[in-house]
């Protein structure tokens, strides 16, 4: 449990300090220090400035999710302002979610009508249509697929509900005011033994399977009350028909309930659907800012996780003049430490002037203030940070900087599906 807790903190340190930087930043981007050592946000800053340029609703209780407002003080101001249309779209969505979300009469009615015979699907839920997100793979895959599904919900005016068996409520605050995005545990399609049967690839409600077995016969007269969408990295060509204009307009768009199992970032594919393009351009005039804005709107660590993040940040990162984040990921679960990967890291960071060259001569820097750069390393294996640390300990740098290396966790084996609590 201790290792898992540190792992979660590591992920959100990267999220808070590095991954949510403007899109023009890269993973090796240097971050000049403009933060307080306490990690608390500036109470003198107007509250609206802390709400992401209008992205966030104002109805929340600040204490219920401290990161919602603290995060703004832990990042450089974003040069990318959300469009007025995106902000209005989010406010409209929040109202829809409140009308149709869990606990509402509309939700109760919609779940009661699940399983209607084909042909009655489009009439089963009135204005409320739903998309249920069921995660797959590790936390990073879950985050990118969740943002993708939320964008699809915005485009199609569906209510997004997240499968809480994923432990999402342990990690993130509720993003929508006065309602919940958690799918109730008694949801009829995913309860008990039904759950395993539902995610069987041969499920007759899986869209790819339906196309493969009876593509010519799929019409509004055969419309089911729900569809299972398999959008995982090994999906078939039939599953990929989800991204086709005709399939969206004549069939998928009319089904009241969509259940999505995904581990991919499929936002780029949504731009290829002609009927979505106008809305997407209005919401995101800068195409590359989709994840930038939606992650800042949707993903706020819970108070428990935020405590882990800020305590770790204050202890190891806050004093730095510059911070550098390096994630080392080798796609071979049995690889362990690889020297040629270490050589690539050193060569790349020095070539791009992110880390300094080493010097063979010792210089007297005791009287001058030296630049402090902290390197945050995330990897399953500790050897990469140990080698970096030793490299800058054994020899001085060419410009006299002080280099500190910090790696919060080193599980060696990925802890997928392990919960924080």
GROMACS .gro file of C-alpha atoms in nm:
model
  421
    1UNK     CA    1   0.000   0.000   0.000
    2UNK     CA    2   0.288   0.238   0.078
    3UNK     CA    3   0.438   0.185  -0.268
    4UNK     CA    4   0.100   0.235  -0.431
    5UNK     CA    5   0.044   0.560  -0.244
    6UNK     CA    6   0.379   0.693  -0.364
    7UNK     CA    7   0.295   0.583  -0.719
    8UNK     CA    8  -0.029   0.782  -0.719
    9UNK     CA    9   0.157   1.084  -0.585
   10UNK     CA   10   0.419   1.049  -0.857
   11UNK     CA   11   0.155   1.047  -1.129
   12UNK     CA   12  -0.010   1.361  -1.000
   13UNK     CA   13   0.315   1.545  -0.941
   14UNK     CA   14   0.382   1.495  -1.311
   15UNK     CA   15   0.023   1.587  -1.398
   16UNK     CA   16   0.027   1.900  -1.186
   17UNK     CA   17   0.378   2.023  -1.258
   18UNK     CA   18   0.447   1.897  -1.609
   19UNK     CA   19   0.172   1.731  -1.812
   20UNK     CA   20  -0.077   2.013  -1.775
   21UNK     CA   21   0.163   2.271  -1.910
   22UNK     CA   22   0.060   2.449  -2.231
   23UNK     CA   23   0.053   2.226  -2.539
   24UNK     CA   24   0.364   2.392  -2.678
   25UNK     CA   25   0.564   2.246  -2.389
   26UNK     CA   26   0.731   1.907  -2.413
   27UNK     CA   27   0.816   1.649  -2.151
   28UNK     CA   28   1.165   1.794  -2.106
   29UNK     CA   29   1.048   2.156  -2.080
   30UNK     CA   30   1.223   2.363  -1.822
   31UNK     CA   31   1.002   2.534  -1.569
   32UNK     CA   32   1.125   2.850  -1.403
   33UNK     CA   33   1.024   2.881  -1.039
   34UNK     CA   34   0.748   3.131  -0.973
   35UNK     CA   35   0.588   2.942  -0.686
   36UNK     CA   36   0.571   2.986  -0.311
   37UNK     CA   37   0.742   2.722  -0.099
   38UNK     CA   38   0.415   2.653   0.080
   39UNK     CA   39   0.240   2.530  -0.233
   40UNK     CA   40  -0.074   2.725  -0.143
   41UNK     CA   41  -0.247   2.947  -0.393
   42UNK     CA   42  -0.232   3.322  -0.367
   43UNK     CA   43  -0.542   3.433  -0.178
   44UNK     CA   44  -0.502   3.784  -0.321
   45UNK     CA   45  -0.544   3.661  -0.675
   46UNK     CA   46  -0.901   3.717  -0.801
   47UNK     CA   47  -1.094   3.392  -0.775
   48UNK     CA   48  -1.199   3.406  -1.140
   49UNK     CA   49  -0.831   3.398  -1.237
   50UNK     CA   50  -0.804   3.061  -1.064
   51UNK     CA   51  -1.089   2.911  -1.265
   52UNK     CA   52  -0.904   2.850  -1.589
   53UNK     CA   53  -1.030   3.153  -1.781
   54UNK     CA   54  -1.392   3.058  -1.718
   55UNK     CA   55  -1.351   2.683  -1.768
   56UNK     CA   56  -1.459   2.594  -1.416
   57UNK     CA   57  -1.801   2.649  -1.264
   58UNK     CA   58  -1.821   2.876  -0.960
   59UNK     CA   59  -2.076   2.676  -0.759
   60UNK     CA   60  -1.826   2.446  -0.589
   61UNK     CA   61  -1.728   2.456  -0.223
   62UNK     CA   62  -1.357   2.536  -0.226
   63UNK     CA   63  -1.274   2.303   0.063
   64UNK     CA   64  -1.436   1.999  -0.099
   65UNK     CA   65  -1.166   1.988  -0.368
   66UNK     CA   66  -0.862   2.201  -0.285
   67UNK     CA   67  -0.678   2.118  -0.605
   68UNK     CA   68  -0.950   2.279  -0.816
   69UNK     CA   69  -0.820   2.619  -0.711
   70UNK     CA   70  -0.467   2.542  -0.586
   71UNK     CA   71  -0.352   2.400  -0.919
   72UNK     CA   72  -0.364   2.741  -1.083
   73UNK     CA   73  -0.087   2.866  -0.854
   74UNK     CA   74   0.136   2.567  -0.928
   75UNK     CA   75   0.158   2.630  -1.302
   76UNK     CA   76   0.268   2.901  -1.534
   77UNK     CA   77  -0.028   3.098  -1.669
   78UNK     CA   78  -0.152   2.932  -1.985
   79UNK     CA   79  -0.119   3.136  -2.306
   80UNK     CA   80  -0.414   2.938  -2.444
   81UNK     CA   81  -0.746   3.085  -2.336
   82UNK     CA   82  -1.059   2.872  -2.375
   83UNK     CA   83  -1.300   2.993  -2.640
   84UNK     CA   84  -1.621   3.161  -2.532
   85UNK     CA   85  -1.808   2.886  -2.713
   86UNK     CA   86  -1.630   2.611  -2.518
   87UNK     CA   87  -1.714   2.782  -2.189
   88UNK     CA   88  -2.081   2.813  -2.286
   89UNK     CA   89  -2.082   2.451  -2.400
   90UNK     CA   90  -1.950   2.339  -2.061
   91UNK     CA   91  -2.211   2.543  -1.872
   92UNK     CA   92  -2.485   2.390  -2.088
   93UNK     CA   93  -2.346   2.044  -2.031
   94UNK     CA   94  -2.347   2.093  -1.653
   95UNK     CA   95  -2.718   2.175  -1.666
   96UNK     CA   96  -2.784   1.866  -1.878
   97UNK     CA   97  -2.590   1.645  -1.638
   98UNK     CA   98  -2.785   1.781  -1.343
   99UNK     CA   99  -3.118   1.708  -1.519
  100UNK     CA  100  -3.021   1.361  -1.635
  101UNK     CA  101  -2.755   1.238  -1.394
  102UNK     CA  102  -2.776   0.976  -1.118
  103UNK     CA  103  -3.058   1.041  -0.874
  104UNK     CA  104  -3.274   1.223  -1.128
  105UNK     CA  105  -3.614   1.098  -1.245
  106UNK     CA  106  -3.475   1.090  -1.599
  107UNK     CA  107  -3.192   0.855  -1.499
  108UNK     CA  108  -3.429   0.625  -1.312
  109UNK     CA  109  -3.661   0.607  -1.609
  110UNK     CA  110  -3.374   0.549  -1.853
  111UNK     CA  111  -3.228   0.258  -1.656
  112UNK     CA  112  -3.570   0.097  -1.615
  113UNK     CA  113  -3.606   0.088  -1.994
  114UNK     CA  114  -3.268  -0.072  -2.057
  115UNK     CA  115  -3.309  -0.398  -2.243
  116UNK     CA  116  -3.616  -0.300  -2.444
  117UNK     CA  117  -3.663  -0.506  -2.755
  118UNK     CA  118  -3.485  -0.372  -3.065
  119UNK     CA  119  -3.678  -0.099  -3.239
  120UNK     CA  120  -3.785   0.094  -2.929
  121UNK     CA  121  -3.444   0.225  -2.830
  122UNK     CA  122  -3.468   0.583  -2.954
  123UNK     CA  123  -3.791   0.645  -2.765
  124UNK     CA  124  -3.674   0.507  -2.432
  125UNK     CA  125  -3.513   0.805  -2.257
  126UNK     CA  126  -3.647   1.131  -2.399
  127UNK     CA  127  -3.387   1.408  -2.404
  128UNK     CA  128  -3.139   1.217  -2.186
  129UNK     CA  129  -2.888   0.994  -2.358
  130UNK     CA  130  -2.585   0.844  -2.190
  131UNK     CA  131  -2.231   0.727  -2.246
  132UNK     CA  132  -2.071   0.507  -1.980
  133UNK     CA  133  -1.691   0.508  -1.957
  134UNK     CA  134  -1.527   0.183  -1.847
  135UNK     CA  135  -1.147   0.218  -1.825
  136UNK     CA  136  -0.880  -0.021  -1.939
  137UNK     CA  137  -0.501  -0.038  -1.886
  138UNK     CA  138  -0.297   0.192  -1.664
  139UNK     CA  139  -0.375   0.534  -1.521
  140UNK     CA  140  -0.231   0.737  -1.810
  141UNK     CA  141  -0.438   0.537  -2.060
  142UNK     CA  142  -0.743   0.591  -1.842
  143UNK     CA  143  -0.691   0.966  -1.833
  144UNK     CA  144  -0.655   1.006  -2.209
  145UNK     CA  145  -0.951   0.780  -2.285
  146UNK     CA  146  -1.168   0.959  -2.027
  147UNK     CA  147  -1.096   1.297  -2.187
  148UNK     CA  148  -1.177   1.149  -2.529
  149UNK     CA  149  -1.510   1.010  -2.411
  150UNK     CA  150  -1.600   1.340  -2.245
  151UNK     CA  151  -1.537   1.528  -2.568
  152UNK     CA  152  -1.763   1.284  -2.750
  153UNK     CA  153  -2.028   1.345  -2.482
  154UNK     CA  154  -2.003   1.721  -2.543
  155UNK     CA  155  -2.036   1.676  -2.918
  156UNK     CA  156  -2.336   1.445  -2.897
  157UNK     CA  157  -2.510   1.595  -2.591
  158UNK     CA  158  -2.479   1.276  -2.395
  159UNK     CA  159  -2.432   1.247  -2.019
  160UNK     CA  160  -2.101   1.088  -1.926
  161UNK     CA  161  -2.102   0.841  -1.637
  162UNK     CA  162  -1.785   0.673  -1.511
  163UNK     CA  163  -1.761   0.320  -1.379
  164UNK     CA  164  -1.665   0.370  -1.016
  165UNK     CA  165  -1.518   0.021  -0.988
  166UNK     CA  166  -1.214   0.177  -1.150
  167UNK     CA  167  -1.142   0.368  -0.828
  168UNK     CA  168  -1.183   0.700  -1.007
  169UNK     CA  169  -1.352   0.859  -0.704
  170UNK     CA  170  -1.038   0.793  -0.496
  171UNK     CA  171  -0.830   0.993  -0.742
  172UNK     CA  172  -1.043   1.274  -0.885
  173UNK     CA  173  -1.303   1.513  -0.749
  174UNK     CA  174  -1.651   1.532  -0.893
  175UNK     CA  175  -1.617   1.768  -1.193
  176UNK     CA  176  -1.980   1.880  -1.228
  177UNK     CA  177  -2.160   2.093  -0.967
  178UNK     CA  178  -2.459   1.961  -0.768
  179UNK     CA  179  -2.455   1.616  -0.928
  180UNK     CA  180  -2.233   1.309  -0.971
  181UNK     CA  181  -2.057   1.152  -1.265
  182UNK     CA  182  -2.025   0.813  -1.090
  183UNK     CA  183  -2.227   0.532  -1.241
  184UNK     CA  184  -2.437   0.379  -0.960
  185UNK     CA  185  -2.316   0.034  -0.861
  186UNK     CA  186  -2.659  -0.114  -0.928
  187UNK     CA  187  -2.645  -0.021  -1.298
  188UNK     CA  188  -2.828  -0.319  -1.452
  189UNK     CA  189  -2.585  -0.398  -1.735
  190UNK     CA  190  -2.270  -0.428  -1.524
  191UNK     CA  191  -2.381  -0.589  -1.200
  192UNK     CA  192  -2.239  -0.916  -1.066
  193UNK     CA  193  -2.175  -1.192  -1.319
  194UNK     CA  194  -2.336  -0.982  -1.592
  195UNK     CA  195  -2.022  -0.769  -1.597
  196UNK     CA  196  -1.793  -1.044  -1.724
  197UNK     CA  197  -2.044  -1.150  -1.986
  198UNK     CA  198  -2.094  -0.791  -2.099
  199UNK     CA  199  -1.724  -0.740  -2.180
  200UNK     CA  200  -1.694  -1.068  -2.365
  201UNK     CA  201  -1.578  -0.991  -2.719
  202UNK     CA  202  -1.866  -1.200  -2.850
  203UNK     CA  203  -2.127  -0.978  -2.682
  204UNK     CA  204  -2.407  -0.944  -2.937
  205UNK     CA  205  -2.442  -0.574  -2.845
  206UNK     CA  206  -2.080  -0.498  -2.933
  207UNK     CA  207  -2.099  -0.267  -3.232
  208UNK     CA  208  -1.820  -0.435  -3.426
  209UNK     CA  209  -1.982  -0.774  -3.377
  210UNK     CA  210  -2.321  -0.642  -3.486
  211UNK     CA  211  -2.169  -0.506  -3.806
  212UNK     CA  212  -1.984  -0.827  -3.876
  213UNK     CA  213  -2.291  -1.044  -3.825
  214UNK     CA  214  -2.570  -0.834  -3.974
  215UNK     CA  215  -2.442  -0.509  -4.124
  216UNK     CA  216  -2.707  -0.481  -4.400
  217UNK     CA  217  -2.987  -0.524  -4.148
  218UNK     CA  218  -2.884  -0.250  -3.902
  219UNK     CA  219  -3.156   0.015  -3.931
  220UNK     CA  220  -3.358   0.232  -3.698
  221UNK     CA  221  -3.618  -0.044  -3.682
  222UNK     CA  222  -3.358  -0.268  -3.515
  223UNK     CA  223  -3.227   0.002  -3.280
  224UNK     CA  224  -3.123  -0.145  -2.943
  225UNK     CA  225  -3.147   0.035  -2.610
  226UNK     CA  226  -2.769   0.010  -2.565
  227UNK     CA  227  -2.445  -0.056  -2.752
  228UNK     CA  228  -2.109  -0.181  -2.632
  229UNK     CA  229  -1.821   0.008  -2.798
  230UNK     CA  230  -1.486  -0.167  -2.790
  231UNK     CA  231  -1.230   0.111  -2.844
  232UNK     CA  232  -0.915  -0.057  -2.718
  233UNK     CA  233  -0.583  -0.050  -2.900
  234UNK     CA  234  -0.633  -0.396  -3.055
  235UNK     CA  235  -0.983  -0.319  -3.190
  236UNK     CA  236  -1.097  -0.458  -3.523
  237UNK     CA  237  -1.184  -0.273  -3.843
  238UNK     CA  238  -1.552  -0.333  -3.763
  239UNK     CA  239  -1.512  -0.163  -3.424
  240UNK     CA  240  -1.342   0.132  -3.595
  241UNK     CA  241  -1.661   0.200  -3.790
  242UNK     CA  242  -1.760   0.397  -3.480
  243UNK     CA  243  -1.561   0.683  -3.634
  244UNK     CA  244  -1.756   0.684  -3.961
  245UNK     CA  245  -2.004   0.961  -4.036
  246UNK     CA  246  -2.278   0.733  -4.165
  247UNK     CA  247  -2.261   0.502  -3.864
  248UNK     CA  248  -2.284   0.797  -3.626
  249UNK     CA  249  -2.578   0.960  -3.801
  250UNK     CA  250  -2.796   0.661  -3.884
  251UNK     CA  251  -2.738   0.426  -3.593
  252UNK     CA  252  -2.497   0.501  -3.307
  253UNK     CA  253  -2.626   0.853  -3.254
  254UNK     CA  254  -2.978   0.722  -3.201
  255UNK     CA  255  -2.896   0.460  -2.937
  256UNK     CA  256  -2.980   0.588  -2.586
  257UNK     CA  257  -2.703   0.410  -2.395
  258UNK     CA  258  -2.341   0.366  -2.509
  259UNK     CA  259  -2.096   0.172  -2.292
  260UNK     CA  260  -1.735   0.241  -2.393
  261UNK     CA  261  -1.437   0.029  -2.296
  262UNK     CA  262  -1.128   0.223  -2.402
  263UNK     CA  263  -0.758   0.280  -2.340
  264UNK     CA  264  -0.681   0.518  -2.629
  265UNK     CA  265  -0.684   0.888  -2.705
  266UNK     CA  266  -0.930   0.896  -2.994
  267UNK     CA  267  -0.983   1.273  -3.013
  268UNK     CA  268  -0.802   1.304  -3.352
  269UNK     CA  269  -1.046   1.055  -3.503
  270UNK     CA  270  -1.341   1.269  -3.394
  271UNK     CA  271  -1.205   1.554  -3.608
  272UNK     CA  272  -1.241   1.328  -3.911
  273UNK     CA  273  -1.618   1.298  -3.867
  274UNK     CA  274  -1.764   1.577  -4.086
  275UNK     CA  275  -2.072   1.641  -3.871
  276UNK     CA  276  -1.850   1.709  -3.568
  277UNK     CA  277  -1.604   1.945  -3.735
  278UNK     CA  278  -1.800   2.268  -3.706
  279UNK     CA  279  -1.857   2.221  -3.333
  280UNK     CA  280  -1.497   2.120  -3.275
  281UNK     CA  281  -1.361   2.425  -3.455
  282UNK     CA  282  -1.588   2.655  -3.255
  283UNK     CA  283  -1.490   2.492  -2.926
  284UNK     CA  284  -1.120   2.462  -3.008
  285UNK     CA  285  -0.995   2.720  -3.260
  286UNK     CA  286  -0.649   2.590  -3.168
  287UNK     CA  287  -0.686   2.222  -3.247
  288UNK     CA  288  -0.394   2.113  -3.031
  289UNK     CA  289  -0.550   2.254  -2.711
  290UNK     CA  290  -0.827   1.993  -2.672
  291UNK     CA  291  -0.654   1.790  -2.402
  292UNK     CA  292  -0.503   2.104  -2.249
  293UNK     CA  293  -0.843   2.260  -2.179
  294UNK     CA  294  -1.052   1.951  -2.109
  295UNK     CA  295  -0.801   1.801  -1.865
  296UNK     CA  296  -0.791   2.129  -1.671
  297UNK     CA  297  -1.169   2.127  -1.659
  298UNK     CA  298  -1.225   1.761  -1.579
  299UNK     CA  299  -0.935   1.628  -1.372
  300UNK     CA  300  -0.878   1.757  -1.020
  301UNK     CA  301  -0.708   1.532  -0.763
  302UNK     CA  302  -0.904   1.459  -0.447
  303UNK     CA  303  -0.790   1.623  -0.124
  304UNK     CA  304  -0.610   1.307  -0.013
  305UNK     CA  305  -0.416   1.277  -0.338
  306UNK     CA  306  -0.352   1.651  -0.349
  307UNK     CA  307  -0.199   1.629  -0.003
  308UNK     CA  308   0.044   1.367  -0.132
  309UNK     CA  309   0.128   1.587  -0.429
  310UNK     CA  310   0.185   1.910  -0.238
  311UNK     CA  311   0.386   1.751   0.044
  312UNK     CA  312   0.612   1.582  -0.207
  313UNK     CA  313   0.638   1.899  -0.413
  314UNK     CA  314   0.727   2.115  -0.113
  315UNK     CA  315   0.987   1.868   0.010
  316UNK     CA  316   1.169   1.805  -0.317
  317UNK     CA  317   1.075   2.050  -0.591
  318UNK     CA  318   0.970   2.387  -0.450
  319UNK     CA  319   1.323   2.524  -0.393
  320UNK     CA  320   1.431   2.464  -0.750
  321UNK     CA  321   1.509   2.746  -0.991
  322UNK     CA  322   1.432   2.505  -1.274
  323UNK     CA  323   1.254   2.173  -1.284
  324UNK     CA  324   1.288   1.897  -1.540
  325UNK     CA  325   1.063   1.593  -1.566
  326UNK     CA  326   1.183   1.271  -1.730
  327UNK     CA  327   0.961   0.969  -1.774
  328UNK     CA  328   1.146   0.651  -1.869
  329UNK     CA  329   0.917   0.396  -2.031
  330UNK     CA  330   1.048   0.081  -2.201
  331UNK     CA  331   0.778  -0.124  -2.372
  332UNK     CA  332   0.910  -0.459  -2.265
  333UNK     CA  333   0.791  -0.572  -1.926
  334UNK     CA  334   1.098  -0.792  -1.879
  335UNK     CA  335   1.355  -0.537  -1.997
  336UNK     CA  336   1.455  -0.383  -1.663
  337UNK     CA  337   1.738  -0.131  -1.680
  338UNK     CA  338   1.892  -0.081  -2.026
  339UNK     CA  339   2.222   0.104  -2.058
  340UNK     CA  340   2.151   0.221  -2.414
  341UNK     CA  341   1.830   0.388  -2.290
  342UNK     CA  342   2.032   0.564  -2.020
  343UNK     CA  343   2.281   0.679  -2.285
  344UNK     CA  344   1.994   0.818  -2.495
  345UNK     CA  345   1.855   1.012  -2.199
  346UNK     CA  346   2.189   1.174  -2.121
  347UNK     CA  347   2.263   1.252  -2.487
  348UNK     CA  348   1.919   1.401  -2.550
  349UNK     CA  349   1.903   1.619  -2.238
  350UNK     CA  350   2.253   1.754  -2.289
  351UNK     CA  351   2.208   1.812  -2.663
  352UNK     CA  352   1.889   2.011  -2.597
  353UNK     CA  353   2.059   2.206  -2.314
  354UNK     CA  354   1.817   2.067  -2.057
  355UNK     CA  355   2.094   1.923  -1.844
  356UNK     CA  356   2.448   2.066  -1.836
  357UNK     CA  357   2.765   1.908  -1.962
  358UNK     CA  358   3.010   1.777  -1.704
  359UNK     CA  359   3.341   1.947  -1.636
  360UNK     CA  360   3.677   1.789  -1.563
  361UNK     CA  361   3.790   2.093  -1.366
  362UNK     CA  362   3.667   2.188  -1.020
  363UNK     CA  363   3.565   2.555  -0.996
  364UNK     CA  364   3.515   2.759  -0.680
  365UNK     CA  365   3.145   2.838  -0.661
  366UNK     CA  366   3.114   2.869  -0.283
  367UNK     CA  367   3.071   3.247  -0.289
  368UNK     CA  368   2.823   3.270  -0.571
  369UNK     CA  369   2.460   3.169  -0.576
  370UNK     CA  370   2.433   2.859  -0.788
  371UNK     CA  371   2.134   2.768  -1.001
  372UNK     CA  372   1.945   2.473  -0.853
  373UNK     CA  373   1.785   2.237  -1.101
  374UNK     CA  374   1.576   1.944  -0.977
  375UNK     CA  375   1.519   1.646  -1.204
  376UNK     CA  376   1.203   1.444  -1.135
  377UNK     CA  377   1.239   1.093  -1.275
  378UNK     CA  378   0.947   0.853  -1.306
  379UNK     CA  379   1.024   0.495  -1.395
  380UNK     CA  380   0.946   0.144  -1.279
  381UNK     CA  381   1.321   0.100  -1.229
  382UNK     CA  382   1.543   0.302  -0.991
  383UNK     CA  383   1.867   0.257  -1.184
  384UNK     CA  384   1.802   0.552  -1.419
  385UNK     CA  385   1.774   0.808  -1.140
  386UNK     CA  386   2.061   0.647  -0.946
  387UNK     CA  387   2.290   0.679  -1.249
  388UNK     CA  388   2.188   1.042  -1.307
  389UNK     CA  389   2.238   1.128  -0.942
  390UNK     CA  390   2.583   0.968  -0.934
  391UNK     CA  391   2.683   1.137  -1.260
  392UNK     CA  392   2.623   1.486  -1.119
  393UNK     CA  393   2.768   1.396  -0.779
  394UNK     CA  394   3.098   1.258  -0.905
  395UNK     CA  395   3.177   1.549  -1.140
  396UNK     CA  396   3.096   1.922  -1.141
  397UNK     CA  397   2.887   2.076  -1.413
  398UNK     CA  398   3.037   2.300  -1.679
  399UNK     CA  399   2.833   2.602  -1.567
  400UNK     CA  400   2.843   2.534  -1.195
  401UNK     CA  401   2.476   2.445  -1.145
  402UNK     CA  402   2.357   2.222  -0.864
  403UNK     CA  403   2.163   1.920  -0.989
  404UNK     CA  404   1.933   1.719  -0.763
  405UNK     CA  405   1.760   1.402  -0.882
  406UNK     CA  406   1.439   1.275  -0.726
  407UNK     CA  407   1.244   0.957  -0.803
  408UNK     CA  408   0.935   0.907  -0.585
  409UNK     CA  409   0.865   0.541  -0.666
  410UNK     CA  410   1.028   0.229  -0.809
  411UNK     CA  411   0.781  -0.060  -0.821
  412UNK     CA  412   0.955  -0.250  -1.103
  413UNK     CA  413   0.613  -0.396  -1.191
  414UNK     CA  414   0.322  -0.175  -1.300
  415UNK     CA  415   0.048  -0.162  -1.035
  416UNK     CA  416  -0.253  -0.149  -1.267
  417UNK     CA  417  -0.592  -0.179  -1.094
  418UNK     CA  418  -0.445  -0.137  -0.745
  419UNK     CA  419  -0.655   0.118  -0.559
  420UNK     CA  420  -0.536   0.402  -0.338
  421UNK     CA  421  -0.777   0.320  -0.057
   0.00000   0.00000   0.00000
